[in-house]
Coordinates of C-alpha atoms in Angstrom, one line a residue:
X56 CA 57.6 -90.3 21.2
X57 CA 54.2 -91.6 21.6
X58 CA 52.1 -91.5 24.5
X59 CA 55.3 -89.2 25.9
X60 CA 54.1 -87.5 29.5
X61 CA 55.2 -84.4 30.2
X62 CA 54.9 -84.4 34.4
X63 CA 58.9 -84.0 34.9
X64 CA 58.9 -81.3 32.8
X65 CA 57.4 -79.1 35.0
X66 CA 60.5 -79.6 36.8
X67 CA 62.6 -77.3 34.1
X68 CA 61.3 -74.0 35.7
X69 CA 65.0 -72.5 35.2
X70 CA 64.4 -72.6 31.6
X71 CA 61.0 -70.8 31.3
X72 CA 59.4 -67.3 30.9
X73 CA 60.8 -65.3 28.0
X74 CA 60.5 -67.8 25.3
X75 CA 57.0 -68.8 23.1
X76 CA 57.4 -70.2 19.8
X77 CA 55.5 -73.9 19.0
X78 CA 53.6 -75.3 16.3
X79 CA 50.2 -75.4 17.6
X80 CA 50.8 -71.9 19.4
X81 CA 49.1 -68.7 19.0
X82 CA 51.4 -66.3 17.1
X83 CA 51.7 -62.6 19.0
X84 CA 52.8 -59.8 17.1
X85 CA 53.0 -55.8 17.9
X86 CA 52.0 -53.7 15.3
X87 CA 52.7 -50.1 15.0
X88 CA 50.2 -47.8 12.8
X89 CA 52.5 -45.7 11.3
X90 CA 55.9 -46.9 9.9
X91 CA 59.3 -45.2 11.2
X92 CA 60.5 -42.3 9.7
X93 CA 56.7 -41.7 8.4
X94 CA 56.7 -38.4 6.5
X95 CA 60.4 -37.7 7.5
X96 CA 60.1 -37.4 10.8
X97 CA 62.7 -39.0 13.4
X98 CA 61.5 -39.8 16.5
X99 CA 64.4 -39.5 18.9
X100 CA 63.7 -40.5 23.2
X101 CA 66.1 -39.1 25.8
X102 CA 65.9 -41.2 28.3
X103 CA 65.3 -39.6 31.9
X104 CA 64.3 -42.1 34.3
X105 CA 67.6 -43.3 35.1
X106 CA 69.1 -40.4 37.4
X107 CA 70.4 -38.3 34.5
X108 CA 69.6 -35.7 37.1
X109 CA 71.7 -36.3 39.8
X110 CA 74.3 -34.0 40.9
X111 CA 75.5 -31.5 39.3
X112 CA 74.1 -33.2 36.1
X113 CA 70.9 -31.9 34.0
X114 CA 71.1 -34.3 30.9
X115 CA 67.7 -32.9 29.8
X116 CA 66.9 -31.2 26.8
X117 CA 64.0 -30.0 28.9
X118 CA 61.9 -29.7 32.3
X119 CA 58.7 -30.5 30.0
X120 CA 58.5 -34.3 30.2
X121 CA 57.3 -35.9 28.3
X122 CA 56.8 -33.1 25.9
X123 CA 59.1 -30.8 25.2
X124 CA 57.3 -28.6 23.2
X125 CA 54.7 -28.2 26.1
X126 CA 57.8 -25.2 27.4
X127 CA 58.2 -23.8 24.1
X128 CA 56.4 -25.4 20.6
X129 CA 58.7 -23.5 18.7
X130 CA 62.2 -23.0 20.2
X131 CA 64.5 -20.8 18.6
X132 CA 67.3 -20.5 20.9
X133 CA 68.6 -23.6 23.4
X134 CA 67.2 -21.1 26.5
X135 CA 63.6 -21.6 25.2
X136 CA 64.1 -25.4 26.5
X137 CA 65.6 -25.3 29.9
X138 CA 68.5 -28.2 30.5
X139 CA 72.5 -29.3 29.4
X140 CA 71.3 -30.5 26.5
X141 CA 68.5 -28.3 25.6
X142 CA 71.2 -26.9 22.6
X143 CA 71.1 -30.9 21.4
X144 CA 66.8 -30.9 21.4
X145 CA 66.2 -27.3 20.0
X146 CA 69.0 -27.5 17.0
X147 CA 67.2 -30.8 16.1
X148 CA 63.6 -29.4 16.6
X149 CA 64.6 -26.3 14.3
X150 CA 65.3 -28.7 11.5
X151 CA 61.3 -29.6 11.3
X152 CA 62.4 -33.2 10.6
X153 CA 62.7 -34.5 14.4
X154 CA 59.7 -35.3 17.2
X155 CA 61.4 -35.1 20.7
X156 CA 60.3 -36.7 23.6
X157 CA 61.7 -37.1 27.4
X158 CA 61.2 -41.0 29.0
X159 CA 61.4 -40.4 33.3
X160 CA 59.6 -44.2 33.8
X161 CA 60.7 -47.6 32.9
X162 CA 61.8 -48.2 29.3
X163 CA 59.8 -51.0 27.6
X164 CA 59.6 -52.2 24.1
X165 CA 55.7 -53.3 22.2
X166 CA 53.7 -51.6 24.8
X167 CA 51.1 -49.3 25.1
X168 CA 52.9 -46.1 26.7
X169 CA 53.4 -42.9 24.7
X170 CA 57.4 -43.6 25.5
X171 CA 57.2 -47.5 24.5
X172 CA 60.3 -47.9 22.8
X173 CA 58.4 -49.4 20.1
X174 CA 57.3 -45.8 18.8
X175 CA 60.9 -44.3 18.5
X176 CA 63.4 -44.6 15.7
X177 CA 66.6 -43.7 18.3
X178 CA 67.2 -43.8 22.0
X179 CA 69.4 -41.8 23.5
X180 CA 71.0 -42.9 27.2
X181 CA 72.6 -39.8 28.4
X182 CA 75.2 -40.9 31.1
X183 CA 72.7 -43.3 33.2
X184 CA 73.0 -43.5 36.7
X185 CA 71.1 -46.3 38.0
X186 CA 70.9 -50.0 36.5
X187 CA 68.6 -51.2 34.1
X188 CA 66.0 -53.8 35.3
X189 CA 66.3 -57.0 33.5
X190 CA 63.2 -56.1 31.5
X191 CA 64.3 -52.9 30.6
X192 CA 67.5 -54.6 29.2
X193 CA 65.5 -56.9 27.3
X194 CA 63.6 -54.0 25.7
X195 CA 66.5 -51.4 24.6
X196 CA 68.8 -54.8 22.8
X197 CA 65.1 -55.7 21.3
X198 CA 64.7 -52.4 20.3
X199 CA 68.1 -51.9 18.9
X200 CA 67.7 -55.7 17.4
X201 CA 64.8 -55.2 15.3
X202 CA 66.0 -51.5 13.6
X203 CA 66.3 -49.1 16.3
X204 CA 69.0 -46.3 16.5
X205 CA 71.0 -46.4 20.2
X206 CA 73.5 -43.6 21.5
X207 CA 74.9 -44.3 24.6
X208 CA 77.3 -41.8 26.3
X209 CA 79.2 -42.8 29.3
X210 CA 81.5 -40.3 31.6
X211 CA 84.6 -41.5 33.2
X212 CA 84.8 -44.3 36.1
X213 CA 83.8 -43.4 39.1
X214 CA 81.2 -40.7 38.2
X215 CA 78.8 -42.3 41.0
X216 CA 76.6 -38.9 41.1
X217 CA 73.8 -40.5 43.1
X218 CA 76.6 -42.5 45.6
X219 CA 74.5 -46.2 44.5
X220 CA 77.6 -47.5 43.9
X221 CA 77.0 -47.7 40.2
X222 CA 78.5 -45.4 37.8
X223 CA 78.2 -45.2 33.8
X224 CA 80.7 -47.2 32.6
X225 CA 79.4 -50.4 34.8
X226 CA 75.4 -49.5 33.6
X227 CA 76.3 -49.1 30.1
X228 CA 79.1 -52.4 30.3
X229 CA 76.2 -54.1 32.3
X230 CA 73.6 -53.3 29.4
X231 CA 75.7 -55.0 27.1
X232 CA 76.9 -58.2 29.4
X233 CA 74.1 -59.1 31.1
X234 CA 70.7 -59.0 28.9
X235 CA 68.5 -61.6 27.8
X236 CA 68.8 -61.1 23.9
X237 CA 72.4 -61.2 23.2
X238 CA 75.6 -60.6 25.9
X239 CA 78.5 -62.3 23.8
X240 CA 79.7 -58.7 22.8
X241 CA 77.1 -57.9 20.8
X242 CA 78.0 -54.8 19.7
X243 CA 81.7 -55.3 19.3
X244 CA 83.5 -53.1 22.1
X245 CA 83.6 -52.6 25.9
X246 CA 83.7 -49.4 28.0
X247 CA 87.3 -49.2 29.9
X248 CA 87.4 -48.3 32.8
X249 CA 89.4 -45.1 33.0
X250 CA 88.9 -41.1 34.2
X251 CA 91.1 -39.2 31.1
X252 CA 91.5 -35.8 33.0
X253 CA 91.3 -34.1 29.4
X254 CA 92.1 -34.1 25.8
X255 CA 91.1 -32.9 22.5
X256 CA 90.6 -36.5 20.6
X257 CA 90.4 -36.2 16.6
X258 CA 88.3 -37.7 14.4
X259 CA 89.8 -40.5 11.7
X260 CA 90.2 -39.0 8.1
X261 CA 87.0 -40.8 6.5
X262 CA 84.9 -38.3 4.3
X263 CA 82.7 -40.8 3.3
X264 CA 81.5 -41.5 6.9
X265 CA 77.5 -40.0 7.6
X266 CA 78.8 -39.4 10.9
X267 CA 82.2 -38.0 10.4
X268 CA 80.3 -35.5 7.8
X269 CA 77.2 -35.1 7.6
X270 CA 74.4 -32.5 6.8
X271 CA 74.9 -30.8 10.4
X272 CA 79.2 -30.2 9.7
X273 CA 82.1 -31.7 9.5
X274 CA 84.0 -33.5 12.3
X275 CA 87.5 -32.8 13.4
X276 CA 87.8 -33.2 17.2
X277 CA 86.0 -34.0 20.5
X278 CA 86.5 -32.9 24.2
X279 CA 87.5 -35.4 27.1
X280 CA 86.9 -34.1 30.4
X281 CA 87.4 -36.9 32.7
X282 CA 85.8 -39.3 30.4
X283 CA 86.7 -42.5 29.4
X284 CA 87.4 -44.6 25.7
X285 CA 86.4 -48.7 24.3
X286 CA 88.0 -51.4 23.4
X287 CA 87.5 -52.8 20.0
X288 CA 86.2 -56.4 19.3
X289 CA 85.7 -56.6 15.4
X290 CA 86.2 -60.2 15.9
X291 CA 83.2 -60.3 17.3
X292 CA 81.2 -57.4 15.4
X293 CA 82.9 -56.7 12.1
X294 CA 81.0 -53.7 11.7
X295 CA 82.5 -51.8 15.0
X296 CA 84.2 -48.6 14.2
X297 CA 86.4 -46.2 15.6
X298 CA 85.4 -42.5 14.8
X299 CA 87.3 -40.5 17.2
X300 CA 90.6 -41.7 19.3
X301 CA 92.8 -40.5 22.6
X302 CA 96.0 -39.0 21.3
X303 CA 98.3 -41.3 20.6
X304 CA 95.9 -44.2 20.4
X305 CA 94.1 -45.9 17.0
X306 CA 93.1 -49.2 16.1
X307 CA 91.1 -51.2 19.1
X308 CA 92.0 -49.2 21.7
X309 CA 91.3 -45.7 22.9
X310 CA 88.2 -44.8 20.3
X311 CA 86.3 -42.1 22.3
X312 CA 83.5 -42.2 20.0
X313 CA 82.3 -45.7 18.3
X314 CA 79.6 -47.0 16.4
X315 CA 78.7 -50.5 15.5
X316 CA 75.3 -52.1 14.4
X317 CA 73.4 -55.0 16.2
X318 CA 70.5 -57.4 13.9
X319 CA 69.1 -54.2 11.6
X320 CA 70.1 -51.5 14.2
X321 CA 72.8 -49.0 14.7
X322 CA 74.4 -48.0 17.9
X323 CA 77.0 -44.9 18.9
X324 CA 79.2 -44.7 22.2
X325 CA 80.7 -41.4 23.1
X326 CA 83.4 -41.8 26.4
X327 CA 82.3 -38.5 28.1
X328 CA 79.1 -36.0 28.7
X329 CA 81.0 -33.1 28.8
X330 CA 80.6 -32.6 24.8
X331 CA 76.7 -32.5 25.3
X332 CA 76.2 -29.9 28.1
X333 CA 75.5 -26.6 27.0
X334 CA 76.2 -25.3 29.8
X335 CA 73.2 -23.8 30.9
X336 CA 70.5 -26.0 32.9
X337 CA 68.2 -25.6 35.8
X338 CA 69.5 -23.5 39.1
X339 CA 72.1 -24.9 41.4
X340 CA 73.5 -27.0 39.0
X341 CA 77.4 -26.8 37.6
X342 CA 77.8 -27.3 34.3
X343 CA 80.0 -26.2 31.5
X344 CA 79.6 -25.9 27.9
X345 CA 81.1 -28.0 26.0
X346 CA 78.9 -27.7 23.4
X347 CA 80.6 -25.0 22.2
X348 CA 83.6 -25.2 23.1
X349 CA 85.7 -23.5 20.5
X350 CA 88.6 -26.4 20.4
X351 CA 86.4 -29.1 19.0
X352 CA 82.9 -29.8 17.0
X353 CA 80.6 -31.6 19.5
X354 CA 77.5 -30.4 18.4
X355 CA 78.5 -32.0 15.0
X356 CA 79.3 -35.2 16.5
X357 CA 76.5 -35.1 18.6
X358 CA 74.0 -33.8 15.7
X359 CA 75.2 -36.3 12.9
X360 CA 75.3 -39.2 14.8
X361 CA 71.8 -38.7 15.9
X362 CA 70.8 -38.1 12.1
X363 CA 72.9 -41.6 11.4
X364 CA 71.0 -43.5 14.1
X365 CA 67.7 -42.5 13.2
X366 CA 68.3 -44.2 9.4
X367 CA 70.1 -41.5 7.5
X368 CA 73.3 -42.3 6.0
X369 CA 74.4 -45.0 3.9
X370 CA 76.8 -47.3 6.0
X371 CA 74.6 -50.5 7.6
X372 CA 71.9 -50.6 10.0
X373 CA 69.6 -48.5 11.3
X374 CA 65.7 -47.7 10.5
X375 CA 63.8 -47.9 13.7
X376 CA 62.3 -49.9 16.3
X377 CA 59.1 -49.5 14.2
X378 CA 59.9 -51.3 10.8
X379 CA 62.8 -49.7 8.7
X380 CA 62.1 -47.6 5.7
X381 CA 65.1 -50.1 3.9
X382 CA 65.8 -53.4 3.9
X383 CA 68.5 -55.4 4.1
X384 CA 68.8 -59.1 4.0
X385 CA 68.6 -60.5 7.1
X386 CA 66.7 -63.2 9.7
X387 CA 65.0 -61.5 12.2
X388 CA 64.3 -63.7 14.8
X389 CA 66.9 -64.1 18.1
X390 CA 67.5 -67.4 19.6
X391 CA 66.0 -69.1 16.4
X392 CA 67.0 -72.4 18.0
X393 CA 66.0 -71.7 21.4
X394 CA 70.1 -73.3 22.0
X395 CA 70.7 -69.9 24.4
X396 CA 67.6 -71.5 26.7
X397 CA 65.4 -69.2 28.0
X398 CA 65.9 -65.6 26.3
X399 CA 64.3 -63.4 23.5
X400 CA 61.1 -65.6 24.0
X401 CA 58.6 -65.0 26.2
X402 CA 56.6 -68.6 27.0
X403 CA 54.9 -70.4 30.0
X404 CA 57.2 -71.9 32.1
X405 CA 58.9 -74.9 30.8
X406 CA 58.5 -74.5 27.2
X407 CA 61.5 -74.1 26.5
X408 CA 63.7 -76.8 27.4
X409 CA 66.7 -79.6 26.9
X410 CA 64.0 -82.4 27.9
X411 CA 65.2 -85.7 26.5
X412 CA 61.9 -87.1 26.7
X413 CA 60.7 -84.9 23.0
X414 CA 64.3 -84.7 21.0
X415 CA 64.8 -81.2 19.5
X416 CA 65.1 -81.2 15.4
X417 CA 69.0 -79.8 16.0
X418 CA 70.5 -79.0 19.4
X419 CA 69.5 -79.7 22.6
X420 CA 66.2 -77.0 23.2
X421 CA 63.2 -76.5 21.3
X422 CA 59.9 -75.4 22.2
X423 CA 57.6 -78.2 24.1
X424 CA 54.1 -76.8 24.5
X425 CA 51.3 -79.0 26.3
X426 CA 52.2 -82.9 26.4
X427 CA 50.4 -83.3 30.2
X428 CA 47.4 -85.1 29.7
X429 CA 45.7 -82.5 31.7
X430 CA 43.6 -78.8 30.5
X431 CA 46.4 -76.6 29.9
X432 CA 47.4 -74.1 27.7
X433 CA 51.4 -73.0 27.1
X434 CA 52.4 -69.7 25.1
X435 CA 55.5 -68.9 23.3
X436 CA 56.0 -65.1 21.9
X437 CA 58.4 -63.0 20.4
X438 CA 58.0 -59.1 19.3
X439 CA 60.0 -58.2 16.2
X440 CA 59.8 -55.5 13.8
X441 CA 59.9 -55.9 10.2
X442 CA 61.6 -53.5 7.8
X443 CA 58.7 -51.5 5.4
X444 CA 61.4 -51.8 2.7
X445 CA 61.3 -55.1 2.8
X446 CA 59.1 -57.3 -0.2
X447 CA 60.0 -60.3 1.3
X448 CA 59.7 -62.0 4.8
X449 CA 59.1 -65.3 5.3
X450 CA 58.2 -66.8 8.6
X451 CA 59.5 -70.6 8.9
X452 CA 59.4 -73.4 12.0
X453 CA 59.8 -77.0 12.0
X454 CA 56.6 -79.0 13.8
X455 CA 56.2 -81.7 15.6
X456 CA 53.4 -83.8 16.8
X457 CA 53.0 -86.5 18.9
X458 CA 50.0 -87.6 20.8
X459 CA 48.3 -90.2 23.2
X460 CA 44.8 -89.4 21.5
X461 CA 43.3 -92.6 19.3
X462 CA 40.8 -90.7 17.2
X463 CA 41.0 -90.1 13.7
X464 CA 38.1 -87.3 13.4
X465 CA 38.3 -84.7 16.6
X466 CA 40.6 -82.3 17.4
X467 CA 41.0 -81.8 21.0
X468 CA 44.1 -80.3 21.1
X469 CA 45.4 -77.3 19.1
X470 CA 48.0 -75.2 18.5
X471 CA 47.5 -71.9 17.1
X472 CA 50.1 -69.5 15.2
X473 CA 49.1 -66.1 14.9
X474 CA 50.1 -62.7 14.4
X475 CA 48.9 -59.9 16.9
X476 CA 48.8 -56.3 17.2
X477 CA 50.3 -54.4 20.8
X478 CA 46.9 -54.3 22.2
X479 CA 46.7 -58.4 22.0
X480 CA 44.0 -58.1 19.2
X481 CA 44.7 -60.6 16.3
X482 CA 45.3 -59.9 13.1
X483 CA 45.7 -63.0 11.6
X484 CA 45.6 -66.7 11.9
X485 CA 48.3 -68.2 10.0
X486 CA 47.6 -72.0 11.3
X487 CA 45.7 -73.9 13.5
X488 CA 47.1 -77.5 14.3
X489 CA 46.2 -80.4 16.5
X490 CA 46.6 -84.0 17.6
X491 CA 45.0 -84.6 13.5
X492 CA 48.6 -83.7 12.8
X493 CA 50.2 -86.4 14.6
X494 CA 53.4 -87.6 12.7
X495 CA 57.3 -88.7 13.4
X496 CA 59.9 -86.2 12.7
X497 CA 59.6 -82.3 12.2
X498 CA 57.5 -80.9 9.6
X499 CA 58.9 -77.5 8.1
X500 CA 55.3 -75.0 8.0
X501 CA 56.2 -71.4 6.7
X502 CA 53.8 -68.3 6.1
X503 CA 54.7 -65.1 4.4
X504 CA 54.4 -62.0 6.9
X505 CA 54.7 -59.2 3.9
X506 CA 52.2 -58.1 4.4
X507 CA 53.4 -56.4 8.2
X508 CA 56.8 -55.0 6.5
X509 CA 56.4 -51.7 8.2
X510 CA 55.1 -52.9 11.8
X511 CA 56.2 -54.5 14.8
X512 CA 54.3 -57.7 15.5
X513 CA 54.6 -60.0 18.2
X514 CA 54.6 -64.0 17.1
X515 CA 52.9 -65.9 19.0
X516 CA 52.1 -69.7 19.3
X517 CA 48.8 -71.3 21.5
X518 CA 48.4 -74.5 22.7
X519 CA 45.6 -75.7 24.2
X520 CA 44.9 -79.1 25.7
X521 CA 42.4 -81.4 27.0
X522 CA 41.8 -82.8 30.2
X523 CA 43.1 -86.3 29.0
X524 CA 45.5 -87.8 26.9
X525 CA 48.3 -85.7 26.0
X526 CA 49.3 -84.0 22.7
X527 CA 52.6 -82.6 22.6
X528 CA 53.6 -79.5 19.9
X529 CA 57.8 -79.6 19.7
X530 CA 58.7 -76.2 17.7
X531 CA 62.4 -75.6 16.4
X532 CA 64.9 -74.0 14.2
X533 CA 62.8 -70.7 13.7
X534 CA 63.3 -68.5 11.0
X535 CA 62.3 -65.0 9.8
X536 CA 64.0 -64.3 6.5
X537 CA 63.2 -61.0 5.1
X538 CA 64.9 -59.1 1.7

């Protein structure tokens, strides 16, 4: 629309803040040095900043944090590391093929911090006991989006150890429900809400399962004390799977131990933490050792599915927040449309929108940046890691232009699609377009982003206008398409 002013639009503050992608944008992208699983190594994070403390719980594999190896740099017995899961850390340090590390602050995804999320293949969520913020929520489903192993391990309902009136089974169901990247069941199951006193659930005959069997022992049976089970939705995640069921139970109901896989990641579920504790943990704590308990093989489970989340194993996803060492077809991007409104993207407020006065290419949102008719500049970001085994990846957006501006010759408003690294430094200027590029309808641009198979980059689009007559850049139906 011609001439279009953009003054009500400021109006549409509900739909902005996490969403950035327009022609005429700069292009943000994260980038990681090193590729996950560089040289072997899995890098595994057990988070601790969520009161996996409290109570009689220690889910620690260690009072070093973030560091274990700062209490022992070569462990060779689970009391070298002091915590209930200290067994879990020190078999997987022994192996030479893991680097450990404790989070106690906020989880985040493409930052700077040792513990960014962005610098881990697998996170582990040992029974949480306090909420994640909303950013933190946006972070772990990114994180798990883009490649990145998840093991989440609930305990039964009602196991509020730090009385906040929040116990596992609502964090972890909360995690899943309520995020900004994906809550329409995105892994395929929900946490009942149950205590199961005790059992010994066994594990599905499936010797071709990396979990089930794999290079740390076969699986036959788990422990439940006072723990709880999912419910199966392969109707809306084909890939969910039951590993382990409650006696008497198979199918979609009563799996104590689950995996699935979310956009190139993998995620586990295991209903109780009383497999994980060793038993032994710092003083004036209660724990028992179900570890080793002698009437199932939890430090199997526990070891295999860790290996399996990290990228080993041949059954789908998995390979890292960082850029998997495989690739698999796939389109990277979430909320490609911007049609969910304002989530995955982070932009100025108002970018993304339903307007009617710019018409999106499909739908009813797209991504409006500038159209005022005053000095302002809009952004429109997302972070996303792209495979290292992947030869192809092709970025694509349709553009459009539309602009009050006469001249045939200057360019006083521009949008800018880049690529940037997680310190904001930019690597690379795909595009640079302005009100030059005036035309009706939407104009497919696409680059080729091979060359970052390996990183995480953050896209990012600029637009920058002058202090008169508008220039409006409408972005839409976004696309990353790696193979």
């Amino acid at each position: 629309m011609l001439g279009s002013r953009r003054s009500r639009r400021r109006l549409t503050t509900a739909l902005a803040g996490l969403g950035l992608f327009v022609t005429g944008a700069a292009l943000q992208f994260t980038t990681t040095a090193t590729p996950a699983h560089a040289a072997t190594t899995h890098r595994v994070l057990f988070d601790d900043g969520h009161a996996e403390e409290a109570g009689n719980a220690d889910w620690i594999i260690s009072t070093s944090k973030p560091d274990p190896l700062s209490q022992d740099s070569s462990p060779s017995s689970e009391t070298d590391w002091t915590g209930a899961l200290s067994s879990w850390g020190v078999a997987l340090q022994k192996t030479g093929s893991y680097s450990l590390k404790t989070a106690t602050s906020a989880l985040t995804y493409g930052g700077s911090s040792t513990t960014d999320l962005s610098n881990f293949d697998t996170l582990v969520l040992p029974e949480p006991n306090t909420l994640f913020t909303t950013a933190e929520k946006t972070a772990i489903m990114t994180f798990v989006k883009n490649g990145g192993g998840l093991f989440m391990i609930s305990d039964h309902t009602g196991a509020d150890r730090n009385s906040d009136g929040e116990d596992a089974v609502e964090i972890l169901n909360d995690l899943m429900t309520n995020n900004s990247v994906d809550s329409t069941d995105p892994f395929g199951f929900s946490i009942d809400s149950l205590d199961i006193s005790s059992g010994y659930p066994a594990a599905i005959s499936d010797s071709t399962n990396p979990v089930l069997h794999g290079s740390f022992g076969t699986v036959t049976k788990s422990l439940i004390a006072d723990g709880t089970t999912v419910t199966l939705k392969p109707a809306d995640n084909s890939a969910v799977k039951g590993l382990v069921y409650r006696s008497g139970y198979s199918g979609n109901t009563g799996a104590f131990f689950a995996t699935s896989t979310f956009g190139s990641g993998r995620v586990a579920f295991w209903g109780d933490s009383s497999p994980i504790d060793d038993g032994t943990g710092q003083s004036g704590n209660t724990l028992y050792d179900g570890w080793n308990d002698t009437g199932a093989t939890n430090a199997a489970l526990a070891l295999n599915a860790t290996a399996w989340l990290a990228g080993e194993g041949t059954s789908g996803g998995g390979g890292g927040g960082g850029g998997g060492t495989t690739c698999t077809a796939s389109q990277l991007l979430g909320n490609s449309g911007f049609e969910s409104g304002n989530t995955t993207w982070s932009a100025s407020s108002g970018v993304i929108t339903n307007s009617s006065s710019e018409a999106a290419r499909t739908g009813s949102y797209k991504a409006w940046l500038d159209g005022y008719g005053t000095a302002t500049t809009d952004t429109l970001s997302q972070s996303v890691s792209i495979p290292s085994g992947c030869t192809t990846a092709a970025l694509s957006f349709y553009l459009h232009v539309d602009t009050a501006e006469t001249t045939t010759s200057t360019a006083y408003d521009t949008l800018k699609v880049q690529v940037l690294n997680s310190s904001g430094t930019v690597l690379s200027t795909l595009a640079t377009y302005s009100n030059l590029n005036a035309a009706s309808g939407y104009t497919q641009r696409s680059f080729s982003l091979a060359s970052y198979a390996g990183q995480t980059v953050t896209l990012k689009f600029t637009g920058v206008e002058g202090s008169t007559l508008q220039t409006s850049f409408v972005v839409d139906d976004t696309a990353l398409n790696v193979s």
